[in-house]
């Protein structure tokens, strides 16, 4: 069995990726400091797959903790690096927390790869690096724009760090996946997104409103240059997204890479407005959503969706799950956790 380390494997994207990896025969080693996740996730992964992943409570921004873990678990060939702080608003309030966690974390992972002979890296990046693209859909060659938050900046800086490191480290290959908006939950309702406090992202806010935890969803602005005036995003199902990581790992294992660091957009290729998403949610779940239009949210971009041809053709990966199914899974998960 191929051994793979998943940093942040107890988190939203990490946990779903661990499930898909295990189901495809990988032996998974999770490191996570549980700062924004729950240890029950490990047991719930085991309930889905029948296999308990190896778990280490490790803060990857602490080099010694990571190195000690890897000394105890030799033979790991690849790493998927999710562990990072991800709240955009908090990153504006506490920039140093974000620079320390996200950048030190990556540097330690890269040093560990060199030290322990780990060959392949998949890095969690974001479409946030494109800002508001001039041309849509956005391709991987679209210019990187100045980041709108310290969180976004850490994604850009980390892409550059990987670029510079692999250039002088021939034993290591890397793929950065630029995610669009990940949503949904595992169809088993055993794992999903666990926002702490009031959700900042749209889907958890929708499902909490539908569940009666929040009174009313605020739709941030309907005066954008889009068909119904609300912003457009490319919402990607969490299982589809998880599988993009496996495609990326396979590509490197099979030596199919063109270049030492590659970038892929991971989205559906289809943009939906906020109101279209609300309609799709109501249709999929039969639940009427209480919402009102309010002013724009500072820092929001108007519209972005992915050109996914590169991922489709090179990775052999394509988003498959219909949006209604994704929204139904998110709703089933919400009902499960609010019981
Ligand atoms: C946000 C981050 C992005 C990050 C991503 C992680 C910002 C500016 N961007 O993306 O960097 O990678 O989360 O998932 O924070 N909306 C409402 N009402 C709400 C919440 C959201 O109308 O209560 C709207 C927003 O205006 C936006 C859309 O829903 O048009 C999606 O918002 P959200 O889920 O927060 O994602 P992004 O802003 O795209």
CSV table of C-alpha atoms and ligand atoms in Angstrom, one decimal:
chain,number,residue,atom,x,y,z
A,1,UNK,CA,0.0,0.0,0.0
A,2,UNK,CA,1.3,3.5,-0.9
A,3,UNK,CA,1.8,5.7,2.2
A,4,UNK,CA,0.5,9.3,2.1
A,5,UNK,CA,0.5,12.0,4.7
A,6,UNK,CA,-2.4,14.4,4.8
A,7,UNK,CA,-1.9,17.6,6.8
A,8,UNK,CA,-5.1,19.1,8.1
A,9,UNK,CA,-6.7,15.7,7.4
A,10,UNK,CA,-9.4,16.2,10.1
A,11,UNK,CA,-10.7,19.4,8.4
A,12,UNK,CA,-13.4,19.8,5.8
A,13,UNK,CA,-11.6,19.2,2.6
A,14,UNK,CA,-8.9,17.0,4.3
A,15,UNK,CA,-11.4,14.5,5.8
A,16,UNK,CA,-13.2,14.0,2.5
A,17,UNK,CA,-9.9,13.5,0.7
A,18,UNK,CA,-8.8,10.9,3.3
A,19,UNK,CA,-11.9,8.9,2.7
A,20,UNK,CA,-11.4,8.9,-1.1
A,21,UNK,CA,-7.7,8.0,-0.6
A,22,UNK,CA,-8.5,5.1,1.7
A,23,UNK,CA,-11.1,3.8,-0.7
A,24,UNK,CA,-8.5,3.8,-3.5
A,25,UNK,CA,-6.1,1.8,-1.4
A,26,UNK,CA,-3.8,4.3,0.1
A,27,UNK,CA,-2.5,4.0,3.7
A,28,UNK,CA,-3.2,7.5,5.1
A,29,UNK,CA,-1.3,9.3,7.9
A,30,UNK,CA,-3.2,12.3,9.2
A,31,UNK,CA,-1.4,15.2,11.0
A,32,UNK,CA,-3.7,17.9,12.4
A,33,UNK,CA,-3.5,20.1,15.4
A,34,UNK,CA,-7.4,20.0,15.7
A,35,UNK,CA,-7.4,23.8,16.0
A,36,UNK,CA,-10.5,24.0,13.8
A,37,UNK,CA,-11.6,20.4,13.7
A,38,UNK,CA,-12.9,17.7,16.0
A,39,UNK,CA,-11.2,14.4,16.9
A,40,UNK,CA,-14.5,12.5,16.2
A,41,UNK,CA,-13.8,13.1,12.5
A,42,UNK,CA,-11.1,10.4,12.6
A,43,UNK,CA,-13.6,7.8,14.0
A,44,UNK,CA,-16.2,8.9,11.4
A,45,UNK,CA,-13.7,8.4,8.6
A,46,UNK,CA,-13.2,4.9,9.9
A,47,UNK,CA,-17.0,4.3,10.0
A,48,UNK,CA,-17.2,5.2,6.3
A,49,UNK,CA,-14.2,3.3,5.0
A,50,UNK,CA,-13.8,0.6,7.6
A,51,UNK,CA,-10.1,1.6,8.1
A,52,UNK,CA,-8.9,3.9,10.9
A,53,UNK,CA,-6.2,6.3,9.5
A,54,UNK,CA,-3.0,6.8,11.5
A,55,UNK,CA,-3.5,10.1,13.4
A,56,UNK,CA,-0.9,12.4,15.0
A,57,UNK,CA,-1.9,15.6,16.9
A,58,UNK,CA,0.8,17.6,15.2
A,59,UNK,CA,1.0,21.3,14.6
A,60,UNK,CA,2.8,21.5,11.2
A,61,UNK,CA,4.0,25.0,12.0
A,62,UNK,CA,6.2,23.4,14.8
A,63,UNK,CA,9.0,21.7,12.9
A,64,UNK,CA,10.0,19.3,15.7
A,65,UNK,CA,6.5,17.9,16.0
A,66,UNK,CA,6.3,17.2,12.3
A,67,UNK,CA,9.8,15.7,12.1
A,68,UNK,CA,9.1,13.5,15.2
A,69,UNK,CA,6.0,12.2,13.5
A,70,UNK,CA,7.8,11.4,10.3
A,71,UNK,CA,10.6,9.6,12.2
A,72,UNK,CA,8.0,7.3,13.7
A,73,UNK,CA,6.3,6.7,10.3
A,74,UNK,CA,8.9,6.0,7.6
A,75,UNK,CA,8.1,5.2,4.0
A,76,UNK,CA,5.7,8.0,3.2
A,77,UNK,CA,5.9,8.9,-0.5
A,78,UNK,CA,3.5,11.8,-0.9
A,79,UNK,CA,1.9,14.6,1.0
A,80,UNK,CA,-1.3,16.6,0.6
A,81,UNK,CA,-0.9,19.8,2.5
A,82,UNK,CA,-4.2,21.3,3.7
A,83,UNK,CA,-3.3,22.4,7.2
A,84,UNK,CA,-3.7,26.2,7.4
A,85,UNK,CA,-5.8,28.9,8.9
A,86,UNK,CA,-8.6,29.9,6.5
A,87,UNK,CA,-10.9,32.6,7.8
A,88,UNK,CA,-10.5,35.6,5.5
A,89,UNK,CA,-11.9,38.2,8.0
A,90,UNK,CA,-9.8,36.9,10.9
A,91,UNK,CA,-6.7,37.1,8.7
A,92,UNK,CA,-7.3,40.9,8.3
A,93,UNK,CA,-7.5,41.2,12.1
A,94,UNK,CA,-4.6,38.9,12.9
A,95,UNK,CA,-2.2,38.9,9.9
A,96,UNK,CA,0.8,37.5,11.8
A,97,UNK,CA,-1.2,34.5,12.9
A,98,UNK,CA,-1.9,33.8,9.3
A,99,UNK,CA,1.6,34.4,8.0
A,100,UNK,CA,3.1,32.3,10.9
A,101,UNK,CA,0.7,29.3,10.6
A,102,UNK,CA,0.4,29.1,6.9
A,103,UNK,CA,3.9,30.0,5.8
A,104,UNK,CA,5.9,28.3,8.5
A,105,UNK,CA,3.6,25.2,8.0
A,106,UNK,CA,4.5,25.0,4.3
A,107,UNK,CA,8.2,25.6,4.9
A,108,UNK,CA,8.3,22.8,7.5
A,109,UNK,CA,6.4,20.4,5.1
A,110,UNK,CA,9.0,21.2,2.3
A,111,UNK,CA,11.9,20.7,4.7
A,112,UNK,CA,10.4,17.4,5.9
A,113,UNK,CA,9.9,16.2,2.3
A,114,UNK,CA,13.6,16.7,1.6
A,115,UNK,CA,14.7,15.2,4.9
A,116,UNK,CA,12.5,12.1,4.7
A,117,UNK,CA,12.6,11.5,1.0
A,118,UNK,CA,8.9,12.4,0.3
A,119,UNK,CA,8.6,12.9,-3.4
A,120,UNK,CA,5.2,14.4,-4.3
A,121,UNK,CA,3.3,17.4,-2.9
A,122,UNK,CA,-0.3,18.5,-3.6
A,123,UNK,CA,-0.8,22.1,-2.2
A,124,UNK,CA,-4.3,23.6,-1.4
A,125,UNK,CA,-4.4,26.8,-3.3
A,126,UNK,CA,-7.4,29.0,-4.2
A,127,UNK,CA,-9.0,30.9,-7.0
A,128,UNK,CA,-8.5,33.9,-4.8
A,129,UNK,CA,-5.1,34.3,-6.4
A,130,UNK,CA,-6.8,35.6,-9.6
A,131,UNK,CA,-8.8,38.4,-7.8
A,132,UNK,CA,-11.4,39.7,-10.1
A,133,UNK,CA,-10.3,38.3,-13.5
A,134,UNK,CA,-10.7,40.5,-16.5
A,135,UNK,CA,-11.6,37.5,-18.8
A,136,UNK,CA,-14.0,34.7,-17.8
A,137,UNK,CA,-13.9,31.8,-17.5
A,138,UNK,CA,-10.5,32.1,-15.8
A,139,UNK,CA,-7.6,29.9,-17.0
A,140,UNK,CA,-4.5,29.0,-15.1
A,141,UNK,CA,-2.6,31.6,-17.2
A,142,UNK,CA,-4.7,34.4,-16.0
A,143,UNK,CA,-2.6,37.0,-14.1
A,144,UNK,CA,-2.2,36.7,-10.4
A,145,UNK,CA,-3.5,39.9,-8.8
A,146,UNK,CA,-2.6,41.6,-5.5
A,147,UNK,CA,-4.2,39.7,-2.6
A,148,UNK,CA,-7.2,41.2,-0.9
A,149,UNK,CA,-6.4,39.7,2.5
A,150,UNK,CA,-3.5,38.2,4.4
A,151,UNK,CA,-5.2,34.8,4.0
A,152,UNK,CA,-5.2,35.2,0.2
A,153,UNK,CA,-1.6,36.5,0.3
A,154,UNK,CA,-0.4,33.4,2.1
A,155,UNK,CA,-1.8,31.3,-0.8
A,156,UNK,CA,0.1,33.4,-3.3
A,157,UNK,CA,3.4,33.4,-1.3
A,158,UNK,CA,3.1,29.7,-0.7
A,159,UNK,CA,2.8,29.0,-4.4
A,160,UNK,CA,6.0,31.1,-5.0
A,161,UNK,CA,7.8,29.3,-2.2
A,162,UNK,CA,7.0,25.9,-3.7
A,163,UNK,CA,8.1,27.2,-7.1
A,164,UNK,CA,11.5,28.3,-5.9
A,165,UNK,CA,12.0,25.2,-3.8
A,166,UNK,CA,11.2,22.6,-6.5
A,167,UNK,CA,13.4,24.5,-8.9
A,168,UNK,CA,16.5,23.5,-6.8
A,169,UNK,CA,15.2,20.2,-5.4
A,170,UNK,CA,15.0,17.7,-8.3
A,171,UNK,CA,13.7,14.9,-6.1
A,172,UNK,CA,10.4,16.7,-5.4
A,173,UNK,CA,7.4,17.4,-7.7
A,174,UNK,CA,4.4,19.5,-6.8
A,175,UNK,CA,0.9,20.3,-8.0
A,176,UNK,CA,-1.1,23.3,-6.7
A,177,UNK,CA,-4.8,23.0,-7.0
A,178,UNK,CA,-6.7,26.3,-7.1
A,179,UNK,CA,-10.1,25.5,-5.7
A,180,UNK,CA,-13.1,27.5,-6.5
A,181,UNK,CA,-15.9,27.4,-3.9
A,182,UNK,CA,-16.0,24.0,-2.1
A,183,UNK,CA,-19.4,23.0,-0.8
A,184,UNK,CA,-21.4,19.9,0.2
A,185,UNK,CA,-20.8,17.0,2.5
A,186,UNK,CA,-20.2,13.2,2.4
A,187,UNK,CA,-23.4,11.4,1.3
A,188,UNK,CA,-23.2,9.3,4.5
A,189,UNK,CA,-23.7,12.5,6.6
A,190,UNK,CA,-20.8,11.3,8.8
A,191,UNK,CA,-18.4,14.1,7.8
A,192,UNK,CA,-18.9,17.6,6.5
A,193,UNK,CA,-18.1,21.2,7.2
A,194,UNK,CA,-18.1,22.3,10.8
A,195,UNK,CA,-18.0,26.1,11.0
A,196,UNK,CA,-17.2,27.6,14.3
A,197,UNK,CA,-19.6,30.4,15.4
A,198,UNK,CA,-21.5,32.5,12.8
A,199,UNK,CA,-20.6,31.1,9.4
A,200,UNK,CA,-18.9,33.5,7.0
A,201,UNK,CA,-19.4,31.3,3.9
A,202,UNK,CA,-22.7,31.1,2.0
A,203,UNK,CA,-23.6,27.4,2.2
A,204,UNK,CA,-23.2,26.9,6.0
A,205,UNK,CA,-25.2,30.1,6.4
A,206,UNK,CA,-27.9,28.8,4.1
A,207,UNK,CA,-28.2,25.4,5.9
A,208,UNK,CA,-28.2,27.0,9.4
A,209,UNK,CA,-30.9,29.4,8.3
A,210,UNK,CA,-33.0,26.5,6.8
A,211,UNK,CA,-32.4,24.6,10.1
A,212,UNK,CA,-33.7,27.6,12.1
A,213,UNK,CA,-30.3,28.3,13.8
A,214,UNK,CA,-30.1,31.7,12.0
A,215,UNK,CA,-33.2,33.8,11.4
A,216,UNK,CA,-32.5,35.1,7.9
A,217,UNK,CA,-29.8,34.9,5.3
A,218,UNK,CA,-28.4,38.2,4.1
A,219,UNK,CA,-27.7,38.3,0.4
A,220,UNK,CA,-24.7,40.7,0.1
A,221,UNK,CA,-25.7,43.0,-2.8
A,222,UNK,CA,-27.9,42.7,-5.9
A,223,UNK,CA,-26.4,45.5,-7.9
A,224,UNK,CA,-23.5,43.6,-9.5
A,225,UNK,CA,-23.2,43.3,-13.3
A,226,UNK,CA,-24.6,39.8,-13.4
A,227,UNK,CA,-28.0,38.5,-14.7
A,228,UNK,CA,-29.9,38.9,-11.4
A,229,UNK,CA,-27.4,41.4,-9.8
A,230,UNK,CA,-26.0,38.9,-7.2
A,231,UNK,CA,-22.3,37.7,-7.4
A,232,UNK,CA,-21.4,34.6,-9.4
A,233,UNK,CA,-19.2,31.8,-8.1
A,234,UNK,CA,-18.2,28.3,-9.2
A,235,UNK,CA,-19.4,25.9,-6.5
A,236,UNK,CA,-17.6,22.6,-6.5
A,237,UNK,CA,-18.8,19.5,-4.7
A,238,UNK,CA,-16.5,18.3,-1.9
A,239,UNK,CA,-16.3,14.7,-3.2
A,240,UNK,CA,-15.4,15.9,-6.7
A,241,UNK,CA,-12.8,18.2,-5.1
A,242,UNK,CA,-11.4,15.3,-3.0
A,243,UNK,CA,-11.0,13.2,-6.1
A,244,UNK,CA,-9.0,16.0,-7.8
A,245,UNK,CA,-6.3,15.4,-5.2
A,246,UNK,CA,-6.1,11.7,-6.0
A,247,UNK,CA,-5.8,12.5,-9.7
A,248,UNK,CA,-3.0,14.9,-8.9
A,249,UNK,CA,-1.1,12.4,-6.8
A,250,UNK,CA,-1.6,9.7,-9.5
A,251,UNK,CA,-0.2,12.1,-12.1
A,252,UNK,CA,3.0,12.6,-10.2
A,253,UNK,CA,3.3,8.9,-9.2
A,254,UNK,CA,3.1,8.0,-12.9
A,255,UNK,CA,5.6,10.6,-13.9
A,256,UNK,CA,3.2,12.4,-16.2
A,257,UNK,CA,4.0,15.9,-15.0
A,258,UNK,CA,5.0,18.6,-17.4
A,259,UNK,CA,7.2,20.7,-15.3
A,260,UNK,CA,8.1,20.5,-11.6
A,261,UNK,CA,5.2,22.6,-10.4
A,262,UNK,CA,1.9,22.6,-12.1
A,263,UNK,CA,-1.3,24.5,-11.4
A,264,UNK,CA,-4.9,23.4,-12.0
A,265,UNK,CA,-8.2,25.1,-11.6
A,266,UNK,CA,-10.6,22.9,-9.7
A,267,UNK,CA,-14.2,23.9,-10.3
A,268,UNK,CA,-17.2,22.9,-12.3
A,269,UNK,CA,-16.8,25.4,-15.1
A,270,UNK,CA,-20.3,26.7,-14.4
A,271,UNK,CA,-21.0,30.0,-12.5
A,272,UNK,CA,-24.1,30.4,-10.4
A,273,UNK,CA,-25.5,33.6,-8.8
A,274,UNK,CA,-26.3,33.7,-5.1
A,275,UNK,CA,-30.0,33.7,-6.0
A,276,UNK,CA,-29.7,30.8,-8.4
A,277,UNK,CA,-28.0,28.8,-5.6
A,278,UNK,CA,-30.8,29.7,-3.2
A,279,UNK,CA,-33.3,28.5,-5.8
A,280,UNK,CA,-31.4,25.3,-6.4
A,281,UNK,CA,-31.3,24.7,-2.6
A,282,UNK,CA,-35.0,25.2,-2.2
A,283,UNK,CA,-35.7,22.9,-5.2
A,284,UNK,CA,-33.3,20.2,-4.0
A,285,UNK,CA,-34.5,20.1,-0.3
A,286,UNK,CA,-38.1,21.4,-0.5
A,287,UNK,CA,-37.2,23.8,2.3
A,288,UNK,CA,-38.2,27.5,1.8
A,289,UNK,CA,-35.3,29.8,2.7
A,290,UNK,CA,-35.8,33.1,4.6
A,291,UNK,CA,-33.5,35.7,3.0
A,292,UNK,CA,-33.2,39.4,2.4
A,293,UNK,CA,-31.1,41.5,0.1
A,294,UNK,CA,-28.6,43.8,2.0
A,295,UNK,CA,-25.6,45.9,1.0
A,296,UNK,CA,-22.4,44.5,-0.6
A,297,UNK,CA,-19.8,42.8,1.6
A,298,UNK,CA,-16.5,44.6,1.5
A,299,UNK,CA,-13.8,42.7,-0.4
A,300,UNK,CA,-16.2,40.5,-2.4
A,301,UNK,CA,-15.5,40.1,-6.1
A,302,UNK,CA,-18.3,40.3,-8.6
A,303,UNK,CA,-17.9,37.1,-10.6
A,304,UNK,CA,-15.5,34.2,-11.1
A,305,UNK,CA,-15.8,30.7,-12.6
A,306,UNK,CA,-13.2,28.3,-13.8
A,307,UNK,CA,-12.0,27.2,-17.2
A,308,UNK,CA,-11.4,23.5,-16.3
A,309,UNK,CA,-10.1,22.3,-19.6
A,310,UNK,CA,-6.6,21.8,-18.2
A,311,UNK,CA,-7.7,19.7,-15.3
A,312,UNK,CA,-10.1,17.8,-17.6
A,313,UNK,CA,-7.5,17.1,-20.2
A,314,UNK,CA,-4.3,16.7,-18.2
A,315,UNK,CA,-5.5,15.4,-14.8
A,316,UNK,CA,-8.3,13.4,-16.4
A,317,UNK,CA,-10.5,14.8,-13.8
A,318,UNK,CA,-14.0,16.3,-14.1
A,319,UNK,CA,-16.6,17.5,-11.7
A,320,UNK,CA,-19.5,15.1,-11.8
A,321,UNK,CA,-21.9,15.7,-8.9
A,322,UNK,CA,-25.0,17.7,-9.9
A,323,UNK,CA,-25.5,20.8,-7.8
A,324,UNK,CA,-28.9,19.6,-6.4
A,325,UNK,CA,-27.2,16.5,-5.0
A,326,UNK,CA,-24.4,18.6,-3.5
A,327,UNK,CA,-26.9,20.9,-1.8
A,328,UNK,CA,-29.0,18.0,-0.5
A,329,UNK,CA,-25.9,16.4,1.0
A,330,UNK,CA,-25.1,19.7,2.7
A,331,UNK,CA,-28.6,19.9,4.1
A,332,UNK,CA,-28.6,16.3,5.3
A,333,UNK,CA,-25.3,17.0,7.1
A,334,UNK,CA,-26.8,20.1,8.7
A,335,UNK,CA,-29.8,18.1,10.0
A,336,UNK,CA,-27.4,15.5,11.3
A,337,UNK,CA,-25.3,17.9,13.3
A,338,UNK,CA,-28.1,20.1,14.6
A,339,UNK,CA,-29.9,17.0,16.1
B,1,LIG,C1,-14.5,33.3,0.5
B,1,LIG,C2,-13.2,34.0,0.5
B,1,LIG,C3,-12.1,33.3,-0.3
B,1,LIG,C4,-12.0,31.9,0.4
B,1,LIG,C5,-13.3,31.2,0.4
B,1,LIG,C6,-13.2,29.9,1.2
B,1,LIG,C7,-13.8,36.4,0.8
B,1,LIG,C8,-13.8,37.7,0.2
B,1,LIG,N1,-13.4,35.4,0.0
B,1,LIG,O1,-14.9,33.2,-0.9
B,1,LIG,O2,-10.9,33.9,-0.2
B,1,LIG,O3,-11.1,31.1,-0.4
B,1,LIG,O4,-14.3,32.0,1.0
B,1,LIG,O5,-14.3,29.1,1.0
B,1,LIG,O6,-14.1,36.2,2.0
B,1,LIG,N2,-22.8,35.5,0.5
B,1,LIG,C9,-24.0,36.1,0.9
B,1,LIG,N3,-24.4,35.9,2.2
B,1,LIG,C10,-23.6,35.3,3.2
B,1,LIG,C11,-22.4,34.7,2.8
B,1,LIG,C12,-22.0,34.9,1.5
B,1,LIG,O7,-24.7,36.7,0.1
B,1,LIG,O8,-24.1,35.3,4.3
B,1,LIG,C13,-22.4,35.6,-0.9
B,1,LIG,C14,-21.1,36.3,-1.1
B,1,LIG,O9,-21.3,37.7,-1.3
B,1,LIG,C15,-20.5,35.6,-2.3
B,1,LIG,C16,-21.0,34.2,-2.2
B,1,LIG,O10,-22.1,34.3,-1.3
B,1,LIG,O11,-21.1,36.2,-3.5
B,1,LIG,C17,-20.0,33.2,-1.7
B,1,LIG,O12,-19.5,33.7,-0.5
B,1,LIG,P1,-18.5,32.8,0.4
B,1,LIG,O13,-19.1,31.5,0.6
B,1,LIG,O14,-18.1,33.6,1.6
B,1,LIG,O15,-17.3,32.6,-0.6
B,1,LIG,P2,-16.3,33.6,-1.3
B,1,LIG,O16,-16.6,35.0,-0.9
B,1,LIG,O17,-16.4,33.4,-2.8
